[in-house]
Coordinates of C-alpha atoms in Angstrom, one line a residue:
M1 CA 176.8 205.0 135.5
D2 CA 176.4 204.5 131.8
L3 CA 178.8 207.0 130.1
S4 CA 177.6 206.3 126.8
G5 CA 174.0 204.9 126.4
G6 CA 170.7 207.0 127.4
L7 CA 172.2 210.6 127.0
T8 CA 173.3 212.0 123.6
M9 CA 176.7 213.3 123.1
H10 CA 177.6 215.7 120.7
D11 CA 181.0 215.0 118.1
N12 CA 182.4 217.7 118.7
T13 CA 185.4 218.8 120.9
V14 CA 186.5 221.4 123.2
Q15 CA 190.4 222.4 122.7
S16 CA 191.9 223.6 126.4
A17 CA 195.0 222.9 128.4
S18 CA 193.7 220.3 130.2
G19 CA 193.2 218.7 127.2
P20 CA 190.0 217.8 124.3
L21 CA 187.0 216.7 125.4
H22 CA 186.2 213.8 123.4
R23 CA 183.9 210.5 124.1
P24 CA 184.4 207.9 126.6
P25 CA 187.2 205.3 126.0
R26 CA 185.6 201.7 124.5
W27 CA 186.4 200.4 128.1
L28 CA 183.6 202.1 129.7
D29 CA 181.0 201.4 126.8
A30 CA 177.3 200.4 127.6
Q31 CA 177.8 197.1 126.7
R32 CA 181.0 196.4 129.5
L33 CA 179.6 198.9 132.0
R34 CA 176.4 197.0 132.2
A35 CA 178.2 193.5 132.3
Y36 CA 180.9 195.2 135.1
A37 CA 177.7 196.3 137.1
A38 CA 176.1 192.8 136.8
F39 CA 179.0 191.6 137.8
V40 CA 179.5 194.1 141.2
L41 CA 175.8 193.6 142.2
L42 CA 176.0 189.7 142.7
V43 CA 178.7 190.7 145.1
N44 CA 176.3 193.3 146.9
I45 CA 173.6 190.7 147.3
G46 CA 175.8 187.8 148.5
Y47 CA 177.4 189.9 151.0
L48 CA 174.3 190.9 152.4
S49 CA 172.1 187.5 152.5
L50 CA 175.9 185.9 154.1
R51 CA 175.3 188.8 156.5
I52 CA 171.5 187.7 157.0
W53 CA 172.7 184.4 157.6
L54 CA 175.6 184.9 160.0
G55 CA 173.7 187.1 161.7
S56 CA 169.8 186.5 161.7
I57 CA 169.6 182.8 160.4
D58 CA 172.2 180.7 162.6
P59 CA 173.5 183.7 164.6
V60 CA 177.8 183.7 164.9
P61 CA 178.6 186.1 167.9
N62 CA 179.5 189.6 166.5
V63 CA 178.2 189.2 163.1
S64 CA 175.5 192.0 162.9
P65 CA 171.9 191.4 160.7
P66 CA 171.3 193.9 158.5
G67 CA 170.0 197.2 160.1
W68 CA 172.6 197.1 162.6
D69 CA 173.1 201.2 162.7
F70 CA 168.5 201.3 162.8
A71 CA 169.3 199.2 165.8
V72 CA 170.0 202.1 167.7
F73 CA 167.6 204.5 165.8
W74 CA 164.9 202.2 167.1
S75 CA 166.7 201.8 170.0
A76 CA 166.6 205.9 170.5
S77 CA 163.1 205.8 169.9
W78 CA 162.1 203.4 172.6
L79 CA 163.4 205.9 175.1
A80 CA 161.9 208.8 173.7
L81 CA 158.9 206.9 173.3
H82 CA 158.6 205.9 177.0
G83 CA 160.5 208.3 179.3
P84 CA 162.1 212.0 178.4
A85 CA 163.7 212.1 175.0
V86 CA 167.2 213.1 176.6
N87 CA 167.2 209.2 177.7
A88 CA 167.8 208.4 173.9
F89 CA 171.7 210.4 174.6
D90 CA 172.1 207.7 177.4
T91 CA 174.6 205.2 176.9
A92 CA 174.2 203.4 179.5
L93 CA 170.1 202.9 178.9
I94 CA 170.4 202.6 175.0
E95 CA 173.0 199.6 174.8
P96 CA 170.7 197.3 176.8
I97 CA 168.0 197.7 173.9
A98 CA 170.4 197.9 171.0
L99 CA 173.1 195.1 171.6
P100 CA 170.6 192.2 170.9
L101 CA 169.4 193.5 168.2
Q102 CA 173.1 194.4 166.7
N103 CA 174.2 190.4 167.6
M104 CA 176.8 192.3 169.3
L105 CA 178.6 192.0 172.7
P106 CA 179.6 194.9 174.6
S107 CA 182.3 196.6 172.5
P108 CA 184.4 200.3 172.6
F109 CA 183.0 200.4 169.0
V110 CA 178.9 200.2 169.8
T111 CA 177.6 203.3 168.2
P112 CA 175.7 205.4 171.0
W113 CA 173.2 208.0 169.9
T114 CA 174.9 211.4 168.8
Y115 CA 172.6 213.0 166.3
P116 CA 170.6 215.7 167.1
P117 CA 167.3 216.1 168.2
T118 CA 165.7 217.2 164.7
F119 CA 166.7 213.3 163.5
L120 CA 165.0 212.0 166.7
L121 CA 161.8 213.6 166.0
V122 CA 162.1 212.0 162.5
M123 CA 163.0 208.3 164.4
L124 CA 160.3 209.1 166.8
P125 CA 157.5 206.5 165.7
A126 CA 160.0 204.1 164.8
A127 CA 159.5 201.9 168.0
L128 CA 155.6 202.3 167.3
L129 CA 156.3 199.1 165.3
P130 CA 158.6 196.1 165.6
F131 CA 162.4 196.6 164.9
Q132 CA 162.3 194.1 161.9
V133 CA 159.1 196.0 160.3
S134 CA 160.0 199.4 161.7
C135 CA 163.2 198.9 159.8
I136 CA 162.0 197.6 156.4
A137 CA 159.2 200.3 156.5
Y138 CA 162.2 203.4 157.2
V139 CA 164.5 201.5 154.7
S140 CA 162.3 201.2 151.4
A141 CA 160.6 204.8 152.2
G142 CA 164.1 205.7 152.0
I143 CA 165.3 204.1 148.6
A144 CA 161.9 205.4 147.2
F145 CA 162.7 208.6 148.1
A146 CA 166.3 208.3 146.8
F147 CA 165.0 206.9 143.6
K148 CA 163.0 210.3 143.1
A149 CA 166.0 212.0 143.2
C150 CA 168.1 209.6 140.5
A151 CA 165.0 210.0 138.8
R152 CA 165.1 214.0 138.0
I153 CA 168.8 213.7 137.6
L154 CA 168.8 211.3 134.8
P155 CA 166.1 211.4 131.8
P156 CA 163.8 209.4 131.2
A157 CA 165.3 206.9 128.4
R158 CA 164.0 204.0 126.2
D159 CA 166.5 201.5 127.8
L160 CA 165.6 200.9 131.3
S161 CA 169.0 198.9 131.0
W162 CA 170.8 201.9 132.3
W163 CA 169.2 201.7 135.9
L164 CA 171.0 198.7 136.2
P165 CA 174.4 200.6 137.4
V166 CA 172.4 202.3 139.3
V167 CA 171.0 199.8 141.1
A168 CA 174.2 198.1 141.6
F169 CA 176.1 201.3 142.7
P170 CA 177.5 199.5 146.1
A171 CA 176.7 202.0 148.6
I172 CA 173.2 202.1 148.7
W173 CA 173.9 198.2 149.3
V174 CA 175.9 199.5 152.4
T175 CA 173.2 201.7 153.6
V176 CA 170.3 198.7 153.0
G177 CA 172.5 196.3 155.2
A178 CA 172.8 199.3 158.3
G179 CA 169.6 200.7 158.2
Q180 CA 171.3 204.1 157.9
N181 CA 169.7 207.2 157.2
S182 CA 171.6 208.1 154.1
F183 CA 169.0 207.4 151.4
L184 CA 166.9 210.6 153.1
T185 CA 170.0 212.9 153.2
F186 CA 170.4 212.0 149.4
G187 CA 167.3 212.3 148.3
L188 CA 167.2 216.0 150.0
M189 CA 170.7 217.3 148.6
G190 CA 169.8 215.6 145.4
L191 CA 166.3 217.5 144.8
G192 CA 167.4 220.4 147.1
L193 CA 170.1 220.5 143.8
V194 CA 167.7 219.7 141.0
C195 CA 165.1 222.6 143.0
L196 CA 167.3 225.1 143.5
E197 CA 167.1 226.8 139.8
R198 CA 163.3 226.4 139.5
R199 CA 161.6 226.5 143.0
P200 CA 164.7 228.3 145.2
W201 CA 162.3 228.4 148.1
L202 CA 161.6 224.6 148.2
A203 CA 165.3 224.1 148.0
G204 CA 165.7 225.9 151.0
I205 CA 163.6 224.0 152.8
L206 CA 164.8 220.4 151.6
F207 CA 168.6 221.8 152.4
G208 CA 167.3 223.4 155.8
L209 CA 165.4 219.4 156.4
L210 CA 169.3 218.2 156.4
A211 CA 169.7 219.5 159.8
I212 CA 169.1 215.8 160.7
K213 CA 172.6 215.7 159.8
P214 CA 174.5 218.6 160.2
Q215 CA 177.9 217.7 159.0
L216 CA 176.5 217.1 155.4
G217 CA 175.5 220.8 155.2
L218 CA 178.5 222.7 155.7
M219 CA 179.1 223.7 151.9
I220 CA 175.7 224.7 151.5
P221 CA 175.8 227.9 152.8
V222 CA 179.4 228.7 151.3
A223 CA 177.5 227.8 147.7
L224 CA 174.5 229.6 148.2
L225 CA 176.5 233.0 148.8
F226 CA 179.2 232.6 146.1
S227 CA 176.2 232.0 144.0
R228 CA 174.0 234.8 145.6
N229 CA 171.1 232.7 146.3
W230 CA 169.2 234.7 148.3
R231 CA 166.4 233.4 148.5
T232 CA 167.6 229.9 148.7
F233 CA 169.6 231.0 151.7
L234 CA 166.7 232.6 153.5
S235 CA 164.6 229.3 153.2
A236 CA 167.1 227.4 154.2
A237 CA 168.1 229.5 157.6
L238 CA 164.3 229.4 158.2
S239 CA 163.7 225.6 157.5
V240 CA 166.6 225.0 159.9
G241 CA 164.7 227.3 162.9
V242 CA 161.6 226.0 162.6
F243 CA 162.4 222.7 162.3
C244 CA 164.8 222.8 165.2
A245 CA 161.7 224.5 167.5
L246 CA 159.8 221.7 166.5
S247 CA 161.9 219.2 167.3
G248 CA 162.2 221.6 171.2
F249 CA 158.4 221.3 172.1
V250 CA 157.8 217.8 170.9
L251 CA 161.2 216.5 172.6
G252 CA 162.0 218.9 174.9
F253 CA 164.8 221.5 174.6
G254 CA 166.7 219.8 176.9
T255 CA 167.4 217.1 174.5
F256 CA 169.6 220.5 172.7
A257 CA 171.7 220.3 175.8
R258 CA 172.6 216.8 175.7
F259 CA 174.0 216.4 172.4
A260 CA 175.4 219.2 172.9
E261 CA 177.4 217.2 175.6
A262 CA 177.3 214.2 173.4
L263 CA 179.3 216.0 170.5
P264 CA 182.5 216.3 172.6
N265 CA 182.7 212.9 174.0
F266 CA 181.9 211.2 170.7
N267 CA 184.6 213.1 169.0
Q268 CA 187.1 212.2 172.3
F269 CA 185.9 209.0 171.7
V270 CA 186.8 208.8 167.6
V271 CA 190.2 210.2 168.2
Q272 CA 190.9 207.9 170.5
Y273 CA 190.2 204.7 168.4
S274 CA 191.3 206.5 164.8
D275 CA 194.3 204.5 163.9
R276 CA 192.4 201.5 164.5
W277 CA 189.2 201.9 163.5
P278 CA 188.0 199.4 161.4
R279 CA 188.4 199.6 157.8
G280 CA 189.4 203.1 158.9
I281 CA 187.7 206.7 158.9
L282 CA 186.6 207.6 155.6
T283 CA 188.6 211.5 155.9
V284 CA 191.9 213.1 155.1
F285 CA 191.9 213.1 159.0
G286 CA 191.3 209.4 159.4
T287 CA 194.0 208.0 156.6
A288 CA 196.5 210.4 158.4
R289 CA 195.7 208.2 161.8
Q290 CA 195.9 204.9 159.9
L291 CA 199.4 205.9 158.8
G292 CA 200.3 206.6 162.2
V293 CA 200.5 210.6 161.8
A294 CA 200.2 212.7 165.7
V295 CA 196.6 213.8 165.9
P296 CA 197.4 217.5 165.7
T297 CA 199.4 216.8 162.3
A298 CA 196.2 215.2 161.0
Y299 CA 193.8 217.5 161.9
L300 CA 196.0 220.2 160.4
L301 CA 195.9 218.1 156.8
H302 CA 192.4 217.6 156.9
A303 CA 192.3 221.0 157.1
V304 CA 194.6 222.3 154.4
V305 CA 192.0 219.4 152.1
A306 CA 189.2 221.0 153.8
A307 CA 190.0 224.2 152.8
L308 CA 190.9 223.9 149.0
A309 CA 187.5 222.0 148.8
A310 CA 185.3 224.8 150.1
S311 CA 187.6 227.1 148.2
A312 CA 187.1 225.4 144.7
V313 CA 183.3 225.2 145.3
A314 CA 183.3 229.3 146.3
W315 CA 185.0 229.3 142.9
I316 CA 182.9 226.9 141.0
W317 CA 180.0 228.5 142.4
A318 CA 180.5 232.5 141.7
T319 CA 182.0 232.1 138.3
R320 CA 178.1 230.6 137.9
A321 CA 179.8 227.2 135.8
S322 CA 177.2 224.9 134.6
F323 CA 174.8 223.5 136.8
E324 CA 176.2 219.7 136.8
L325 CA 179.9 221.2 137.7
R326 CA 178.7 223.2 140.5
A327 CA 176.5 220.4 142.4
S328 CA 179.2 217.6 141.6
A329 CA 181.1 220.0 143.9
L330 CA 179.3 220.8 146.2
V331 CA 178.5 217.2 147.2
L332 CA 182.1 216.3 146.7
A333 CA 183.5 219.0 148.9
T334 CA 180.3 217.5 151.3
L335 CA 182.2 214.5 151.7
L336 CA 186.1 216.3 152.0
V337 CA 185.0 218.7 155.0
P338 CA 183.7 216.4 157.7
T339 CA 186.2 214.8 159.8
Y340 CA 184.3 211.7 160.2
L341 CA 182.7 210.0 157.1
M342 CA 181.3 205.8 157.5
P343 CA 180.6 203.7 154.1
Y344 CA 177.7 204.6 154.0
D345 CA 178.1 208.3 153.9
L346 CA 179.6 207.1 150.5
L347 CA 175.7 206.9 148.8
L348 CA 176.4 210.8 148.3
L349 CA 178.7 209.3 145.7
G350 CA 176.4 209.0 143.4
L351 CA 175.3 212.7 142.8
P352 CA 178.2 213.6 141.3
I353 CA 178.7 211.1 139.7
L354 CA 174.9 211.2 137.8
W355 CA 175.8 214.6 137.3
L356 CA 179.2 214.2 135.9
V357 CA 177.9 211.4 133.5
R358 CA 174.9 213.5 132.5
D359 CA 177.7 216.5 132.1
G360 CA 179.7 214.1 129.8
A361 CA 177.5 212.6 127.8
R362 CA 176.3 216.5 126.7
N363 CA 180.5 218.1 126.5
G364 CA 182.4 214.9 126.1
W365 CA 184.6 213.8 128.4
I366 CA 188.9 214.1 129.0
R367 CA 191.5 211.6 129.1
G368 CA 190.5 210.0 133.7
D369 CA 187.6 211.4 134.3
G370 CA 186.3 207.5 133.8
A371 CA 188.7 205.9 135.7
A372 CA 187.8 208.3 138.6
M373 CA 183.9 207.8 137.8
V374 CA 184.1 204.0 138.3
S375 CA 186.7 204.3 141.1
A376 CA 184.3 206.5 143.1
W377 CA 181.9 204.3 141.7
L378 CA 183.2 201.2 143.6
S379 CA 185.0 203.0 146.6
P380 CA 181.8 202.2 149.1
L381 CA 182.9 198.4 148.0
V382 CA 185.6 198.8 151.2
S383 CA 182.5 198.4 153.9
Y384 CA 183.2 194.5 152.7
T385 CA 187.0 194.4 153.3
P386 CA 188.0 192.9 156.8
G387 CA 188.2 195.4 159.4
N388 CA 192.0 195.1 159.9
W389 CA 192.3 195.8 156.4
A390 CA 191.7 199.8 156.8
A391 CA 190.9 199.6 152.8
G392 CA 189.3 203.3 153.8
A393 CA 192.2 204.7 154.0
Y394 CA 192.3 205.2 149.9
V395 CA 188.2 206.8 149.3
P396 CA 189.4 210.2 150.8
F397 CA 192.1 210.2 147.7
I398 CA 189.2 208.8 145.4
I399 CA 186.7 211.4 146.1
F400 CA 189.1 214.3 145.9
A401 CA 190.5 213.3 142.5
L402 CA 186.8 213.3 141.6
L403 CA 186.6 216.8 142.7
L404 CA 189.7 217.7 140.6
V405 CA 188.0 216.0 137.6
V406 CA 185.2 218.9 138.2
V407 CA 187.7 221.2 138.5
R408 CA 189.3 220.4 135.1
R409 CA 186.2 219.9 133.1
Y410 CA 185.1 223.6 133.9
V411 CA 188.8 224.6 133.3
A412 CA 187.8 222.8 129.9
R413 CA 185.0 224.8 128.6
R414 CA 185.8 227.6 131.0
P415 CA 185.3 230.2 127.8
E416 CA 181.8 228.6 127.2
H417 CA 180.8 229.2 130.8
A418 CA 181.8 233.1 130.4
N419 CA 179.9 233.0 127.8
E420 CA 176.8 231.5 129.9
R421 CA 177.0 234.2 132.9
A422 CA 177.1 237.1 130.4
C423 CA 173.9 235.6 128.6
T424 CA 172.5 234.8 132.5
V425 CA 173.9 238.8 133.7
A426 CA 172.1 240.8 130.0
A427 CA 169.1 238.4 131.1
E428 CA 168.6 239.2 134.8
E429 CA 169.4 242.9 133.5
R430 CA 167.2 242.8 131.0
S431 CA 163.9 241.6 133.5
S432 CA 165.5 243.8 136.2
A433 CA 164.7 247.2 133.7
R434 CA 161.2 245.5 133.7

């Protein structure tokens, strides 16, 4: 998250109604950022080490060791390998396998299997290996995939210390601790966007594979349709269809029916406990419920913010803003639209942070950009707070603030974007004439 090192910043400024673009403030220079990142990295390592000690070495009841969410994935895999795959959706069957792995007693907050058959297909081989070995293998592969996406976003630098803020990003450690699939979704979203302009068919395939977690793909069709990326849209649609068909043939098409039944049950469960969820649900809906707002009003407030986020994506993608701003807006809206979001999902925040670093290093900064980005970078730390704090109530405000940063940067450089769009249209017309 180095805002000044590793990339070259132009000296010129751009005047606009939103204020000039200029160099980052002194408190965000490379040396200070690396010092802050080193401190946060120690906090991350300390928390994970505490989890290992209290969850595995000297177990304390209801303190889960690393891989507590992967325990559900592994248990679903075991059930699918040793019987009909639909058994994975049976909470009565999955809890006796998952709870001992999680070091948990029966609790209303135990996570059932609520993922689609597409993700069950990805996880199917997991139980062929012992739980600990399988968890390490899946998480390691996910980390490698996610860092491949990071390397494609930020160019090579002589000084590799700019990787320190990346490695110290708290969401990485939260995801490692949970054993979640966020590294996979991060890589699919990041590489899909990176490939969008030069390899649209491959981008569509990567977007289609996000069918493992459909709620994270809701904004992609909006962006593709308003930007007229027809090839990518078609490729994504075909990829989803093939992925679902393959899942049905391998696992049985009855798994889709059970998944459809599991969704409303899980939604009812979320609504029932939404006002006392540990650390809060990291959405506008979750924040409203934590503040005592009635369920219908909470849904209404969430819908308003989701509509604003979707409108921002449609506008920025339709007007062909710079790639960094378009990609950032899409990812941030992806985090604002679902009503259910957990700390490990905040790994996706790394993408707009990286793209805004690249955009800011090239074009300068507006006052307040740095504070919003640092707040977003720190936001996954809510996972380390006591459950009764409901610290996650602040997260949707931080995400929305970062989306406003993207919009403001677009408005500040709108004449420049208009010139770029005119040149692009002219080039397309010349190409068509040939």
